[in-house]
């Protein structure tokens, strides 16, 4: 018997693109080791706690032994009904909880699995660039071919659907879009969503709209649901999550709503790979959905103050950026003479500020860095103070 052998990984793992944030992670660890006080604006994970009423609902439900068994695959009817109630109240969209709502283990899980239901090897998946990295990786895992749609400032960070070559449109099975957008902070209007519906129905492409940030918006602005646009339900679904809406990233609770056939396909994959979400968590989710307006009334002013503080500090330091109307991200132009990676390194080594290089989200993110508003005002004041002292010298290439 051989003592050991090389354990070869599957090609789908070996072929994954290199982890672009690895270098930043390494430098961050090095700076911390040297005793530097690091202000981490790299992570998109709410720092505020889950609202007490949701934690309390969980506490009550966890004591009920009926929640201890395998959950239903589709998700508890009670939770799906709460989703439908919320969609109706928030967006004026009617959903049938029995066919048009599916509970997810966080929206990432659904996004990662949906290509397995609709993409055969060689099929094309259209995905935004820059964009949430899971769209690309999930496509690759299904044997699909990602085709990236650049999100450019001159197009208000909307993809230009008219520039997609006809052969790509013909081979495309899925289109991922995401508004309010991570990482650019852009928001969609009805006209853009209307164009998406028209494009998708013409080319018979399933639209997967990622609506993770619809509730994180400022100055009373209310982002749209894709499903509010006429014809949307015929062509697609919307992924949603309680992660950002109610500071519940650790709970892993999301859902997908919309086209019943798409939901059925994704559900079929899920019944074979997972066994649903702990029912005590779904009951807490009912509490969250039924009361999220009140909780958001407390959460959003906090992000808005942080946004205003950091935008002003960055502008005072000579940096160019738009004030986002939604999401907790700032998408900042890199000053002339730097790449995204070089500028991120400079921010870290000279100011101890962690930002995410834009090219980590795709090629078209080059020239930008992303900063997140998920740290408290004291830390942002500290970042502002350090930015004031920074000099943006061109670096040697
Ligand atoms: C655009 C976008 N979609 C989806 C997710 C996944 O969120 P969750 O799985 O926590 O619902 C994230 C998380 O950062 C995100 O930024």
Coordinates of C-alpha atoms and ligand atoms in Angstrom, one line a residue:
X1 CA 0.0 0.0 0.0
X2 CA 1.3 3.5 -0.9
X3 CA 1.9 5.7 2.1
X4 CA 0.4 8.8 0.4
X5 CA -0.6 10.1 -3.0
X6 CA -1.2 13.5 -4.4
X7 CA -4.8 14.4 -3.8
X8 CA -5.8 16.0 -7.1
X9 CA -8.6 18.6 -6.9
X10 CA -11.3 18.8 -9.5
X11 CA -10.7 21.1 -12.5
X12 CA -13.5 23.4 -11.4
X13 CA -11.5 24.1 -8.3
X14 CA -8.1 24.3 -9.9
X15 CA -9.4 26.6 -12.6
X16 CA -10.8 29.1 -10.2
X17 CA -9.3 32.5 -10.7
X18 CA -6.7 33.5 -8.1
X19 CA -8.1 35.1 -5.0
X20 CA -7.6 38.8 -5.7
X21 CA -8.0 39.9 -2.1
X22 CA -5.2 37.6 -0.8
X23 CA -2.5 40.2 -1.1
X24 CA -4.5 42.8 0.8
X25 CA -5.3 40.2 3.5
X26 CA -1.6 39.5 3.8
X27 CA -0.7 43.2 4.0
X28 CA -3.5 43.8 6.5
X29 CA -2.2 41.0 8.8
X30 CA 1.3 42.4 8.4
X31 CA 0.3 45.9 9.4
X32 CA -1.6 44.6 12.4
X33 CA 1.4 42.6 13.5
X34 CA 3.5 45.7 13.4
X35 CA 1.0 47.3 15.8
X36 CA -0.7 49.5 13.3
X37 CA -4.3 50.5 14.2
X38 CA -6.1 49.4 11.1
X39 CA -9.5 51.0 10.1
X40 CA -11.1 48.2 8.1
X41 CA -13.5 49.6 5.4
X42 CA -13.1 46.4 3.3
X43 CA -16.0 44.3 4.6
X44 CA -19.6 44.6 3.7
X45 CA -20.9 43.1 6.9
X46 CA -23.2 45.3 9.1
X47 CA -21.5 46.0 12.5
X48 CA -24.8 46.9 14.2
X49 CA -26.5 44.1 16.1
X50 CA -29.6 42.2 14.9
X51 CA -32.7 44.1 16.3
X52 CA -33.7 42.9 19.8
X53 CA -37.2 41.8 18.7
X54 CA -35.8 39.4 16.2
X55 CA -33.4 37.9 18.7
X56 CA -36.3 37.6 21.1
X57 CA -38.4 35.8 18.5
X58 CA -35.6 33.4 17.9
X59 CA -35.3 32.8 21.7
X60 CA -39.0 31.9 21.9
X61 CA -38.9 29.6 18.9
X62 CA -35.8 27.7 19.8
X63 CA -37.5 26.4 22.9
X64 CA -40.3 24.9 20.7
X65 CA -39.4 21.3 19.9
X66 CA -41.4 21.4 16.7
X67 CA -38.6 23.6 15.2
X68 CA -36.0 21.0 15.9
X69 CA -36.8 18.6 13.1
X70 CA -35.9 18.8 9.4
X71 CA -37.4 21.9 8.0
X72 CA -39.6 21.8 4.9
X73 CA -37.6 22.1 1.7
X74 CA -39.5 25.1 0.3
X75 CA -39.3 26.9 3.6
X76 CA -42.0 27.3 6.2
X77 CA -45.3 28.4 4.8
X78 CA -45.5 31.0 7.6
X79 CA -42.2 32.5 6.4
X80 CA -43.2 32.4 2.8
X81 CA -46.4 34.1 3.6
X82 CA -44.5 36.8 5.5
X83 CA -42.3 37.4 2.4
X84 CA -45.5 37.8 0.3
X85 CA -47.0 40.2 2.8
X86 CA -43.8 42.3 2.8
X87 CA -43.5 42.3 -1.0
X88 CA -47.1 43.5 -1.2
X89 CA -46.6 46.2 1.4
X90 CA -43.2 47.4 0.3
X91 CA -43.4 47.1 -3.5
X92 CA -47.1 46.5 -4.3
X93 CA -46.1 43.1 -5.9
X94 CA -48.4 40.1 -5.4
X95 CA -46.8 36.8 -4.9
X96 CA -48.3 33.3 -4.4
X97 CA -46.4 31.9 -1.3
X98 CA -47.1 28.3 -2.5
X99 CA -45.3 28.7 -5.9
X100 CA -43.5 32.0 -6.1
X101 CA -41.5 32.2 -2.9
X102 CA -38.6 29.9 -1.8
X103 CA -36.6 30.2 1.4
X104 CA -32.8 30.3 1.0
X105 CA -29.9 29.8 3.3
X106 CA -28.9 33.4 2.6
X107 CA -29.3 34.8 -0.9
X108 CA -25.7 33.6 -1.7
X109 CA -26.8 30.0 -1.6
X110 CA -29.6 30.6 -4.1
X111 CA -27.4 32.6 -6.4
X112 CA -24.8 29.9 -6.3
X113 CA -27.2 27.1 -7.1
X114 CA -29.5 28.7 -9.7
X115 CA -27.1 28.0 -12.7
X116 CA -27.2 24.3 -11.8
X117 CA -30.9 24.3 -12.6
X118 CA -30.7 26.2 -15.9
X119 CA -27.2 26.2 -17.4
X120 CA -25.8 23.3 -19.4
X121 CA -22.1 23.0 -20.1
X122 CA -21.2 25.7 -22.7
X123 CA -24.2 27.8 -22.1
X124 CA -23.6 31.5 -21.5
X125 CA -24.4 33.5 -18.4
X126 CA -24.4 37.3 -18.6
X127 CA -23.0 38.9 -15.5
X128 CA -22.1 42.4 -14.4
X129 CA -18.5 43.6 -14.3
X130 CA -17.7 44.8 -11.6
X131 CA -20.0 42.4 -9.7
X132 CA -20.6 40.1 -6.8
X133 CA -18.0 37.3 -7.5
X134 CA -20.5 34.5 -6.9
X135 CA -22.3 35.1 -10.3
X136 CA -19.1 34.1 -12.1
X137 CA -18.0 31.2 -9.9
X138 CA -21.5 29.7 -9.8
X139 CA -21.6 29.8 -13.6
X140 CA -18.2 28.1 -13.8
X141 CA -19.3 25.4 -11.4
X142 CA -22.3 24.6 -13.7
X143 CA -19.9 24.4 -16.7
X144 CA -21.3 27.6 -18.1
X145 CA -19.4 30.4 -19.7
X146 CA -19.6 33.9 -18.1
X147 CA -19.9 36.8 -20.4
X148 CA -19.2 40.0 -18.6
X149 CA -21.2 43.2 -19.1
X150 CA -19.2 46.3 -18.2
X151 CA -20.8 48.7 -15.8
X152 CA -19.4 52.1 -16.8
X153 CA -19.9 55.5 -15.2
X154 CA -20.9 57.0 -18.5
X155 CA -23.8 54.5 -18.6
X156 CA -24.7 55.2 -15.0
X157 CA -23.3 51.8 -14.2
X158 CA -26.0 50.0 -16.2
X159 CA -24.9 47.3 -18.6
X160 CA -25.4 48.3 -22.3
X161 CA -27.6 45.4 -23.4
X162 CA -27.5 46.6 -27.0
X163 CA -23.8 45.8 -27.3
X164 CA -24.1 42.1 -26.5
X165 CA -23.2 40.2 -29.7
X166 CA -26.2 38.2 -31.3
X167 CA -24.4 34.9 -30.9
X168 CA -23.9 35.5 -27.2
X169 CA -27.5 36.5 -26.8
X170 CA -28.5 33.3 -28.5
X171 CA -26.3 31.1 -26.2
X172 CA -27.3 33.0 -23.0
X173 CA -29.5 31.3 -20.5
X174 CA -29.3 33.6 -17.5
X175 CA -28.7 37.3 -16.9
X176 CA -27.6 38.4 -13.4
X177 CA -28.2 42.0 -12.5
X178 CA -28.0 43.7 -9.1
X179 CA -29.5 47.1 -8.0
X180 CA -28.9 48.9 -5.7
X181 CA -25.5 47.8 -6.9
X182 CA -22.6 46.3 -5.1
X183 CA -19.9 47.6 -5.6
X184 CA -20.8 50.8 -7.5
X185 CA -23.7 52.0 -5.3
X186 CA -25.8 52.7 -8.5
X187 CA -29.5 52.4 -8.4
X188 CA -31.9 51.3 -11.2
X189 CA -34.9 53.1 -12.6
X190 CA -38.1 51.7 -14.2
X191 CA -36.8 52.4 -17.7
X192 CA -33.7 50.2 -17.2
X193 CA -35.7 47.4 -15.7
X194 CA -38.2 47.7 -18.6
X195 CA -35.3 47.3 -21.1
X196 CA -34.1 44.2 -19.2
X197 CA -37.6 42.6 -19.5
X198 CA -37.8 43.4 -23.2
X199 CA -34.2 42.0 -23.8
X200 CA -34.8 38.9 -21.7
X201 CA -38.2 38.0 -23.4
X202 CA -36.8 38.6 -26.9
X203 CA -33.8 36.3 -26.3
X204 CA -35.5 33.9 -23.8
X205 CA -33.1 34.6 -21.1
X206 CA -33.9 34.1 -17.4
X207 CA -33.3 37.2 -15.3
X208 CA -31.9 36.8 -11.8
X209 CA -32.1 40.2 -10.1
X210 CA -30.1 40.4 -6.9
X211 CA -32.0 42.8 -4.6
X212 CA -29.9 42.3 -1.5
X213 CA -29.6 46.1 -0.9
X214 CA -33.1 47.4 -1.8
X215 CA -33.7 48.5 1.8
X216 CA -30.4 50.3 2.4
X217 CA -31.2 53.7 0.9
X218 CA -31.0 57.3 2.0
X219 CA -32.9 60.6 2.2
X220 CA -36.2 58.7 1.8
X221 CA -35.3 57.2 -1.5
X222 CA -37.1 53.8 -2.0
X223 CA -35.3 51.5 -4.5
X224 CA -37.5 49.5 -6.9
X225 CA -38.0 45.8 -7.0
X226 CA -37.4 44.3 -10.5
X227 CA -40.8 42.6 -10.1
X228 CA -42.6 46.0 -10.1
X229 CA -41.9 46.4 -13.8
X230 CA -44.6 44.9 -16.1
X231 CA -43.7 41.5 -17.5
X232 CA -40.8 40.9 -15.0
X233 CA -42.4 37.9 -13.4
X234 CA -42.7 36.2 -16.8
X235 CA -38.9 36.4 -17.3
X236 CA -37.3 36.1 -14.0
X237 CA -36.8 36.1 -10.2
X238 CA -35.5 38.4 -7.5
X239 CA -33.1 37.2 -4.8
X240 CA -33.4 38.8 -1.5
X241 CA -31.9 38.6 1.9
X242 CA -32.4 39.7 5.5
X243 CA -28.7 40.0 5.9
X244 CA -28.4 43.7 5.1
X245 CA -32.0 44.7 5.7
X246 CA -32.0 43.6 9.3
X247 CA -28.3 43.1 10.3
X248 CA -28.7 39.4 10.0
X249 CA -25.7 38.3 8.0
X250 CA -24.8 35.5 10.5
X251 CA -28.2 34.0 10.5
X252 CA -28.2 32.9 6.9
X253 CA -31.7 33.7 5.8
X254 CA -32.7 34.8 2.4
X255 CA -35.4 34.1 -0.2
X256 CA -36.1 34.2 -3.9
X257 CA -39.4 35.3 -5.4
X258 CA -41.0 35.6 -8.8
X259 CA -41.3 33.2 -11.7
X260 CA -42.8 29.9 -10.5
X261 CA -40.9 27.8 -13.0
X262 CA -37.5 29.3 -12.1
X263 CA -38.4 28.8 -8.4
X264 CA -39.4 25.2 -9.1
X265 CA -36.1 24.5 -10.9
X266 CA -33.9 26.0 -8.2
X267 CA -36.0 24.1 -5.6
X268 CA -35.3 20.9 -7.3
X269 CA -31.5 21.5 -7.0
X270 CA -31.9 22.5 -3.4
X271 CA -33.9 19.4 -2.4
X272 CA -30.9 17.4 -3.5
X273 CA -28.2 19.4 -1.8
X274 CA -29.6 20.9 1.4
X275 CA -32.4 20.5 3.9
X276 CA -33.5 24.0 4.3
X277 CA -33.2 26.7 7.0
X278 CA -33.7 25.9 10.8
X279 CA -37.3 26.8 11.5
X280 CA -36.5 28.8 14.6
X281 CA -34.5 31.1 12.3
X282 CA -37.4 31.3 9.8
X283 CA -39.8 32.3 12.6
X284 CA -37.4 35.1 13.6
X285 CA -37.4 36.0 9.9
X286 CA -41.2 36.4 10.1
X287 CA -40.7 38.9 13.0
X288 CA -38.0 40.7 10.9
X289 CA -40.2 41.0 7.8
X290 CA -43.3 42.1 9.7
X291 CA -41.4 44.9 11.5
X292 CA -38.5 45.8 9.2
X293 CA -39.7 49.3 8.5
X294 CA -39.5 50.3 12.2
X295 CA -36.1 48.8 12.5
X296 CA -34.8 50.4 9.3
X297 CA -36.0 53.7 10.7
X298 CA -33.3 53.3 13.3
X299 CA -30.6 51.7 11.1
X300 CA -30.7 53.9 8.0
X301 CA -29.9 57.3 9.7
X302 CA -26.8 55.7 11.2
X303 CA -25.5 54.7 7.7
X304 CA -26.6 58.1 6.3
X305 CA -24.5 60.0 8.8
X306 CA -21.5 57.7 8.1
X307 CA -22.0 58.1 4.4
X308 CA -22.0 61.9 4.7
X309 CA -19.0 62.0 7.0
X310 CA -16.8 59.7 4.8
X311 CA -17.9 61.2 1.5
X312 CA -16.9 64.7 2.8
X313 CA -13.6 63.4 4.1
X314 CA -12.7 61.7 0.8
X315 CA -13.7 64.7 -1.2
X316 CA -11.6 67.0 1.1
X317 CA -8.7 64.7 0.4
X318 CA -9.1 65.4 -3.3
X319 CA -10.7 62.1 -4.2
X320 CA -13.6 61.9 -6.7
X321 CA -16.8 59.9 -5.9
X322 CA -20.5 60.2 -6.1
X323 CA -22.6 60.2 -3.0
X324 CA -24.6 56.9 -3.3
X325 CA -28.4 57.0 -2.8
X326 CA -28.3 53.3 -1.7
X327 CA -26.1 50.5 -0.4
X328 CA -23.4 51.0 2.3
X329 CA -20.6 51.2 -0.2
X330 CA -18.6 54.2 -1.6
X331 CA -17.1 53.7 -5.1
X332 CA -14.1 55.9 -5.3
X333 CA -12.0 56.9 -8.3
X334 CA -8.4 56.0 -7.9
X335 CA -6.2 59.1 -8.3
X336 CA -4.2 59.5 -11.5
X337 CA -1.0 57.4 -11.5
X338 CA -2.3 54.5 -9.5
X339 CA -3.9 51.2 -10.2
X340 CA -6.7 50.0 -7.9
X341 CA -4.2 47.6 -6.2
X342 CA -1.5 50.2 -5.8
X343 CA -3.9 52.8 -4.3
X344 CA -5.3 50.2 -1.9
X345 CA -1.8 49.3 -0.8
X346 CA -1.0 53.0 -0.3
X347 CA -4.1 53.6 1.8
X348 CA -3.2 50.6 3.9
X349 CA 0.5 51.3 4.4
X350 CA 0.4 55.0 4.8
X351 CA -3.0 55.5 6.6
X352 CA -3.8 52.0 7.9
X353 CA -7.1 52.1 6.0
X354 CA -8.4 48.9 4.4
X355 CA -10.3 49.4 1.1
X356 CA -11.2 46.8 -1.5
X357 CA -9.5 47.2 -4.9
X358 CA -12.2 47.6 -7.6
X359 CA -10.5 45.1 -9.9
X360 CA -11.3 42.4 -7.3
X361 CA -14.9 42.7 -8.6
X362 CA -13.9 42.3 -12.3
X363 CA -11.8 44.0 -14.9
X364 CA -14.1 47.0 -15.3
X365 CA -13.6 47.7 -11.6
X366 CA -10.0 48.8 -12.3
X367 CA -9.6 52.4 -11.5
X368 CA -11.8 52.3 -8.4
X369 CA -11.7 51.3 -4.8
X370 CA -14.7 50.4 -2.6
X371 CA -15.1 51.5 1.0
X372 CA -17.8 50.2 3.2
X373 CA -19.8 52.1 5.8
X374 CA -20.0 49.2 8.3
X375 CA -17.8 50.7 11.0
X376 CA -18.8 53.3 13.6
X377 CA -18.5 57.1 13.4
X378 CA -15.5 57.2 15.7
X379 CA -13.5 55.0 13.4
X380 CA -14.7 56.9 10.4
X381 CA -13.6 60.2 12.0
X382 CA -10.2 58.5 12.5
X383 CA -10.1 57.5 8.9
X384 CA -11.0 61.1 7.9
X385 CA -8.2 62.4 10.0
X386 CA -5.7 60.1 8.4
X387 CA -7.0 60.8 4.9
X388 CA -6.4 64.5 5.5
X389 CA -2.8 63.9 6.0
X390 CA -2.3 61.6 3.0
X391 CA -0.4 62.8 0.0
X392 CA -1.4 61.0 -3.2
X393 CA 2.1 60.7 -4.9
X394 CA 2.2 59.0 -8.2
X395 CA 3.9 55.6 -7.7
X396 CA 6.6 54.1 -9.9
X397 CA 5.1 51.4 -12.1
Ligands
LIG1 C1 -24.7 41.8 -4.2 C2 -24.8 40.8 -3.1 N1 -25.6 39.8 -3.3 C3 -25.8 38.8 -2.4 C4 -25.0 38.8 -1.2 C5 -25.2 37.6 -0.3 O1 -25.8 38.0 0.9 P1 -26.4 36.8 1.8 O2 -26.0 35.5 1.3 O3 -25.9 37.2 3.2 O4 -27.9 37.0 1.7 C6 -24.1 39.8 -1.0 C7 -23.3 39.8 0.2 O5 -22.4 40.6 0.5 C8 -24.0 40.9 -1.9 O6 -23.2 41.9 -1.8

